[in-house]
Each structure stands twice: as C-alpha cells, then as structure tokens.
C-alpha cells in the first residue's frame, strides 16, 4: 500500500499492519548499520522529499516523519540513504518497531550497595563522569560470574533518550585482556546502539572510557564507597616470621592509608600498626610488617609446602569473615582440593571446597599435616563452595625481596595431629587486617 501523509513530501509503504502507538510514544532516528541493543521488526518504508520546499525546516520534516511512523505502529526510523539538496536533506528509511533489550533482573543502586557491603573488590563501586561527553553520568561497576565486570546504568543519560533507560539497566560489558585492570568493552550509547570498540581501564579510583577511533577518553571518578563509607575494610593475614612479617592479599591492602593488625599472640585488644613491604599484584599477594616493639611473637608452627597438593586432599581455612555479623572470633571451614587450577584454569591457584566469605581474604589454607599450601583470595559467586587459594610457593619470590633473610623451612610441630590440635597450634598466628 502506498499513500501520502501530511503533505506530498512523505511517501510511505506499510508491509506489516500494526496498531498505532500513542501520541506520547517517542520515536528515535537511527542510521543504518548501527547495532541496536534489541529486537528490530521492519514494518514499512518512508521517503522524505524536500525538493519542492522553499523554506527548509528539517526538524519539522523529521517530526512529521516520526508522526507517520507512530501512526503506523513504529517507534523508530532507520535511515538508509541521505541526499543533501542545498540546505535540505532528502532521505529514505525504514519504519521499525524496536523492542529494546534490558537485563531480566535489574540491579538498582540500593541492591548494589547491599552486594558490596558483604565483599570487597577494589574495582567495584559507583563512578561518576567528570565530563565533557557524559557529564554527570553515574554507573555501578559490578563483578560478574565470568571474571569480568558489568557496568550498571544509574543516572545521567542524555535528556532526549531518558525514556530508554531505567536505573539498573546494563550499560556495558567488560571482558578481560592481557593488561592488568584493562578491559575490552561493549558500550551502550544513549540511544541503545552499541559499540565494541571501547576499552575501559581502572587506576587509583579513576575509570577511563577510551575509544581510539572516535578519540574519546572519558574519565569517571569513584564516588562510592568513599574512604568514610565504612570505618575500615577488613581481611585476614598470618605471621611468617618472629620479626613481624605478615602475609595477606594485595587487594586487602591496596590503596590503604593505614593498616592495623589485631590478634598477635591471641591478643585482640592490642592493635599494631603495619606497613606494606612487598606486593605481587598479579598473584594477589602482599607481605606487611608490624612494629612488634618488645612483644615476642611465638615461633611459627607450620611450614610452607613447596610441592603441589593433590586433588582430593583435605584442607582447612582460617580467617575472620563477615566480622560485622559473625564477630571477631577465628573461624574454621574445611573441605578438599577440588582442582589444582583456579578460576578459568589459573595455574597459580587451587580451587577448594572450603567455604569462604568476605573477610577470609588473605587467610591461610592448610593441609591436614599443618602445612601451609595456599592463601585465600576469592570465591566463585556463581557456584556453591567453590573458592580459590593462591598456591603458597608463589610466596617464595616475595621472600627473596624482603630486607631480612626469610627461612623457607618453617617449623612444623603439628604434623599428624587432630584437626582441633592443628587449629590450636596456629590460631595465635592468624590475624585480623584492618585497612583505612
């Protein structure tokens, strides 16, 4: 069917009968070839010819074309060809009905904060753009089950596209690259077209959105959690020498202005200040040192196991998870080695079945002979009782960087003891690490 609408300027062909949309339904114009995040149904075509017009009002022509699309049941014009005639544009396009894709489970600001209250990831948080291209846009960065991150839209899209966005919509998908804290990114534009040519990098509380083709380098600053959002973040650690050296995760102490250690010799009332001595960001390890003064740290009652443990070996984990609700008493969980590789085949870690929670990070993993075999650093959010522990022999390189010689053949008084005896022998060497 071919008919004229409004004036002779507009020629429309409708191939699919659709009910008209309401007058308040917004119609958006797209250029053919753009990838749209949604399902597209073409219901007709339109031709706009402005040759006979003395006065060129392209905004009116486009608005009239939107009215035609709306009356035909379409909420989009997809322009196929454009012909510039002096100061006016002639164009042909498709009338389309687009069902814009959304996440089935929207994650709003409140839900994000609840998730973050129970775990710590240095990248996760709420970021706000500092302009000029995306001024005042807010997004939440959330770790996903594939090891990358998702950007969740919170606020600040361009006014003309606000109806396309709700708090909690997916804004971007981030996948890992070979560069630390740099991710290949599928980015959804204001009009819900998407571009796979972006990179996002994180450094010191700044998220940078980069597209080299369009010369975009848009900074976002981390607004939450602020350093005052919580009095401190908390992890675990354990002593490796009588001189005050303590092992924990890099992510536990990263960016810390101050570090406090509690539990030395079993005394939780006496806090000790600590400083970072060496770190290994790639393997998520750090060695800190406390100023023990006149306090004598008890001899280390375990040894570091250099050989790989076997799948099926029993293990136990000690640490201080979820202290706000579970208290400050040392917590024990047990399990087995499920795999000799970690997340996505990471050869530096074991997968273990011992349950861990936020706060366990940096705590020790022992075998049933009292040998240190790993350092807890993560859990799989999409699986039950799938946790990860960095293999203890990756500490050896850090030992070599210490200003004092570190014995690798640590004393093992606990071999062939019961589990209760093993825990009792090492509990005074497992510490709370508080970071401000």
C-alpha positions as a printed Julia matrix, in Angstrom:
436×3 Matrix{Float64}:
  0.0     0.0    0.0
  1.31    3.42  -0.98
 -0.19    6.64   0.35
  0.7    10.2    1.15
  0.63   11.6    4.65
  0.81   15.19   5.92
  1.94   16.61   2.55
  3.36   15.36  -0.73
  6.71   15.38   0.98
  6.19   11.98   2.57
  5.71    8.69   0.72
  5.09    5.65   2.89
  4.78    1.93   2.2
  3.43   -0.28   5.01
  4.16   -4.0    4.75
  3.05   -5.13   8.22
 -0.18   -3.99   9.84
  0.45   -2.72  13.38
 -1.8    -0.77  15.75
 -0.93    2.89  16.04
  1.16    3.93  19.01
  0.1     6.64  21.43
  0.96   10.26  20.79
  3.36   10.25  23.74
  5.41    7.33  22.41
  8.86    8.58  21.5
 10.28    7.75  18.08
 14.04    7.7   17.57
 16.07    8.03  14.39
 18.97    5.68  13.66
 21.46    5.48  10.82
 21.54    2.11   9.04
 24.43   -0.07  10.08
 24.34    0.85  13.77
 23.99   -2.14  16.09
 20.91   -1.68  18.25
 20.61   -3.47  21.61
 17.2    -5.0   20.99
 14.91   -6.81  18.55
 14.08   -4.94  15.32
 10.96   -5.56  13.23
 10.73   -3.58   9.96
  7.1    -2.75   9.25
  7.39   -0.37   6.31
  9.41    2.24   4.46
  9.31    6.02   4.2
 10.69    8.56   1.74
 11.04   12.24   2.65
 11.47   14.57  -0.35
 12.05   18.25   0.42
 12.89   19.42  -3.12
  9.69   21.47  -3.52
 10.15   23.38  -0.27
 11.27   26.98  -0.28
 11.87   27.01   3.46
 13.89   24.14   4.89
 12.85   23.11   8.39
 14.49   19.76   8.87
 13.29   19.45  12.47
  9.68   19.75  11.27
 10.28   17.2    8.48
 11.74   14.75  10.98
  8.92   15.33  13.47
  6.36   14.72  10.73
  8.16   11.51   9.75
  8.04   10.43  13.4
  4.28   11.07  13.45
  3.88    8.86  10.37
  5.95    6.11  11.98
  3.94    6.35  15.23
  0.62    6.14  13.33
  1.9     3.01  11.57
  2.89    1.34  14.87
  6.62    2.07  14.67
  8.83    3.65  17.29
 11.93    4.12  15.13
 13.14    5.44  11.78
 16.21    3.67  10.4
 17.65    5.96   7.72
 19.01    4.04   4.72
 20.08    6.8    2.33
 20.55   10.57   2.64
 20.68   13.06  -0.23
 21.81   16.61   0.51
 19.89   19.18  -1.55
 21.39   22.6   -0.86
 20.46   23.17   2.79
 17.8    20.44   2.96
 18.07   16.69   3.28
 16.09   14.09   1.4
 16.18   10.63   2.94
 14.7     7.18   2.66
 14.38    4.82   5.56
 12.57    2.02   7.31
  9.77    2.34   9.82
 10.58   -0.16  12.56
  9.25   -1.46  15.84
 12.17   -1.97  18.26
 11.89   -3.89  21.5
 14.84   -2.56  23.44
 16.75   -5.23  25.34
 17.1    -4.98  29.11
 18.59   -7.2   31.76
 15.88   -9.5   33.06
 16.98   -8.73  36.62
 17.62   -5.02  37.11
 20.13   -4.18  39.86
 19.37   -0.79  41.37
 21.61    1.41  43.49
 20.34    0.01  46.81
 20.91   -3.59  45.69
 24.43   -2.81  44.52
 25.34   -1.33  47.9
 23.95   -4.4   49.67
 26.11   -6.65  47.49
 29.23   -4.58  48.16
 28.6    -4.49  51.91
 29.39   -8.2   52.05
 32.55   -8.25  49.95
 35.47   -6.14  48.85
 36.71   -5.68  45.31
 38.95   -2.66  44.6
 37.28   -2.0   41.22
 33.62   -2.33  42.22
 31.71    0.81  43.16
 29.75    3.79  41.83
 31.55    6.04  39.35
 30.51    9.47  38.08
 31.73   11.01  34.82
 33.62   14.28  35.04
 32.67   15.49  31.55
 32.56   16.72  28.95
 30.92   13.98  26.85
 28.94   12.13  29.52
 28.73   14.79  32.19
 27.18   13.61  35.48
 26.51   10.09  34.27
 26.6     7.55  37.11
 27.32    3.86  36.65
 27.86    0.98  39.03
 30.73   -1.43  38.37
 29.81   -4.99  39.38
 31.97   -8.1   39.09
 30.22  -10.84  37.14
 30.5   -14.62  37.08
 32.78  -14.69  34.02
 35.66  -12.89  35.75
 34.93   -9.58  34.03
 32.67   -6.75  35.12
 29.32   -5.24  34.15
 28.52   -1.52  34.13
 25.07   -0.81  35.52
 23.31    2.41  34.49
 22.21    4.52  37.45
 21.63    8.07  36.18
 22.58   10.76  33.7
 21.79    9.74  30.13
 21.01   12.5   27.62
 17.56   14.02  28.18
 16.17   13.07  24.78
 16.9     9.38  25.44
 15.84    9.21  29.08
 12.75    7.12  28.29
 15.03    4.32  27.04
 16.81    3.9   30.36
 15.9     2.72  33.83
 18.12    2.5   36.89
 19.68   -0.93  36.82
 19.9    -1.38  33.02
 23.08   -2.86  31.61
 25.31   -0.05  30.31
 28.41   -2.02  29.29
 30.03   -5.44  29.39
 33.72   -5.66  30.3
 35.86   -8.68  29.41
 39.43   -9.39  30.49
 42.52   -8.57  28.44
 46.19   -9.36  28.98
 46.7    -5.95  30.61
 46.04   -5.58  34.33
 42.78   -3.71  35.11
 42.12   -3.01  31.41
 39.03   -4.49  29.77
 37.64   -4.8   26.26
 34.21   -3.22  26.4
 30.85   -3.4   24.66
 29.38    0.03  25.41
 25.72    1.01  25.01
 25.26    4.56  23.72
 22.46    6.9   24.85
 20.17    5.64  22.06
 20.89    1.98  22.95
 23.07    1.31  19.96
 26.25   -0.44  20.96
 29.92   -0.25  20.05
 32.56   -2.92  20.67
 35.46   -0.55  20.0
 35.85    0.71  23.57
 38.37   -0.08  26.3
 37.9     0.66  30.0
 40.8     0.88  32.44
 40.89    1.39  36.22
 43.62    3.08  38.25
 43.58    4.74  41.69
 39.83    5.32  41.79
 39.57    6.55  38.18
 37.74    4.65  35.45
 38.72    5.73  31.91
 36.44    5.05  28.94
 38.58    5.01  25.79
 37.72    4.77  22.11
 40.71    5.47  19.88
 38.68    5.67  16.66
 36.42    8.44  17.95
 39.2     9.93  20.12
 37.18    9.54  23.33
 38.98    9.39  26.65
 36.29    9.98  29.24
 37.27    9.84  32.95
 34.9     8.68  35.7
 35.78    9.18  39.37
 34.86    6.63  42.03
 32.23    8.14  44.35
 31.24    5.09  46.41
 32.41    3.51  48.59
 34.29    6.53  49.85
 37.01    6.16  52.43
 34.42    7.23  55.0
 31.68    4.85  53.83
 32.96    2.25  56.27
 35.26    2.8   59.21
 37.52    0.2   57.69
 37.63   -2.74  55.35
 38.77   -5.98  56.83
 40.65   -9.07  55.77
 42.82  -11.78  57.25
 46.53  -12.48  57.35
 49.06  -14.74  59.06
 52.53  -14.48  60.54
 55.52  -15.93  58.7
 58.31  -14.8   61.0
 59.01  -13.77  64.55
 60.21  -10.39  63.19
 56.64   -9.27  62.46
 56.21  -10.16  58.78
 52.62  -10.99  57.85
 51.17  -12.4   54.6
 47.84  -11.2   53.2
 46.28  -10.41  49.79
 47.34   -7.48  47.66
 43.69   -6.48  47.27
 43.26   -6.31  51.06
 45.9    -3.6   51.5
 45.81   -1.92  48.07
 45.45    1.86  48.41
 45.47    1.74  52.22
 46.29    4.9   54.11
 46.75    2.92  57.3
 46.89   -0.77  58.21
 46.16   -2.23  61.64
 46.82   -5.82  62.71
 44.95   -7.46  65.59
 45.33  -10.87  67.19
 49.11  -11.04  67.64
 49.75  -13.85  70.13
 45.98  -14.13  70.51
 45.57  -10.59  71.92
 42.8    -8.7   70.11
 42.84   -5.72  72.46
 46.28   -4.56  71.34
 46.33   -3.21  67.74
 49.6    -2.94  65.84
 50.31   -0.53  63.01
 51.71   -2.17  59.88
 53.28   -1.09  56.61
 53.43   -2.76  53.21
 56.86   -4.19  52.47
 56.44   -6.05  49.15
 53.48   -6.85  46.92
 52.69   -9.1   43.98
 49.61   -7.66  42.3
 49.45  -10.32  39.59
 49.24  -13.15  42.13
 47.3   -11.04  44.67
 49.89  -11.37  47.44
 51.41   -8.89  49.88
 53.76   -9.0   52.84
 53.29   -6.37  55.51
 55.31   -5.8   58.7
 54.08   -4.86  62.13
 56.1    -2.9   64.68
 56.1    -5.5   67.45
 58.33   -3.5   69.8
 59.01   -5.57  72.89
 56.38   -8.22  72.06
 57.78  -11.66  71.35
 55.89  -13.39  68.56
 55.61  -17.09  69.22
 57.67  -19.38  66.92
 55.96  -20.18  63.62
 54.31  -23.61  64.0
 53.94  -24.59  60.33
 55.97  -24.99  57.19
 55.42  -23.84  53.64
 54.74  -26.75  51.33
 56.61  -26.41  48.03
 55.16  -29.49  46.32
 51.74  -29.39  44.68
 48.94  -30.91  46.72
 46.69  -33.47  45.1
 43.04  -33.25  44.14
 41.05  -34.78  46.97
 43.49  -33.79  49.74
 41.66  -32.43  52.78
 42.29  -28.8   53.7
 41.16  -26.25  56.26
 40.9   -22.47  56.13
 41.21  -19.98  58.99
 40.19  -16.33  58.94
 37.85  -13.59  60.08
 34.89  -13.39  57.66
 31.92  -11.0   57.93
 33.05   -9.61  61.27
 30.14   -7.17  61.5
 27.69  -10.05  61.9
 29.88  -13.06  62.77
 32.13  -11.45  65.35
 35.89  -11.39  65.84
 36.48  -14.99  66.83
 38.66  -17.02  64.45
 36.52  -19.07  62.03
 37.35  -22.52  60.66
 35.99  -24.11  57.47
 37.08  -27.4   55.94
 36.96  -29.01  52.51
 39.08  -30.64  49.87
 41.18  -29.56  46.92
 38.68  -29.66  44.05
 41.16  -28.71  41.34
 44.84  -27.87  41.02
 43.9   -24.86  38.89
 41.81  -21.84  39.8
 39.28  -19.66  38.02
 39.33  -20.23  34.24
 42.28  -22.61  34.57
 44.54  -20.25  36.54
 47.64  -22.32  37.35
 48.63  -20.1   40.28
 45.68  -21.17  42.43
 43.85  -24.17  43.85
 40.1   -24.5   43.77
 38.94  -25.65  47.19
 35.54  -26.63  48.57
 36.08  -24.99  51.98
 33.5   -22.16  52.13
 34.92  -18.63  52.4
 33.27  -15.23  52.84
 34.33  -11.58  52.63
 36.96  -11.12  55.31
 38.6   -14.51  54.65
 40.81  -12.88  52.01
 44.46  -13.21  52.96
 43.88  -16.06  55.39
 45.88  -19.31  55.29
 44.89  -22.64  53.75
 46.47  -25.65  55.45
 46.57  -29.36  54.71
 45.88  -31.9   57.41
 49.57  -32.14  58.29
 49.64  -28.47  59.23
 51.48  -27.41  56.06
 50.71  -24.02  54.54
 49.52  -24.75  51.0
 47.73  -21.54  49.99
 46.41  -18.05  50.69
 42.66  -17.49  50.27
 41.87  -14.76  47.75
 38.46  -15.3   46.11
 35.22  -17.21  45.87
 33.12  -18.07  42.83
 29.91  -16.05  43.11
 28.06  -18.31  40.7
 28.86  -21.65  42.36
 28.39  -23.28  45.74
 31.52  -23.91  47.8
 33.95  -23.04  45.02
 36.75  -20.94  46.5
 40.27  -20.11  45.37
 43.58  -20.11  47.19
 46.85  -18.82  45.72
 49.47  -21.59  45.9
 51.87  -21.0   48.78
 55.02  -21.49  46.71
 54.28  -18.17  44.98
 55.38  -16.56  48.25
 58.96  -17.65  47.64
 59.68  -14.84  45.17
 58.36  -12.31  47.68
 60.55  -13.75  50.45
 63.58  -13.04  48.29
 62.62   -9.34  48.13
 62.44   -8.87  51.89
 65.15   -6.81  53.59
 65.75   -9.67  56.05
 66.5   -13.28  55.19
 63.44  -15.47  55.45
 63.69  -19.16  56.25
 61.52  -21.22  53.96
 61.82  -24.32  56.12
 59.44  -23.15  58.8
 58.94  -25.3   61.87
 56.21  -27.94  61.68
 55.2   -29.02  65.16
 51.7   -30.07  64.22
 52.11  -32.96  61.76
 49.85  -35.98  62.36
 47.78  -34.07  64.92
 43.98  -33.91  65.13
 42.19  -31.03  63.41
 41.45  -29.42  66.76
 45.13  -29.62  67.71
 46.19  -28.22  64.35
 43.89  -25.21  64.74
 45.03  -24.65  68.3
 48.68  -24.69  67.25
 48.3   -22.0   64.57
 45.42  -19.81  65.8
 47.68  -17.25  67.5
 49.41  -16.63  64.16
 46.27  -15.8   62.16
 45.42  -12.1   62.34
 42.73   -9.56  61.56
 43.88   -6.98  58.98
 42.01   -3.65  59.15
 42.51   -1.06  56.43
 41.51    2.62  56.37
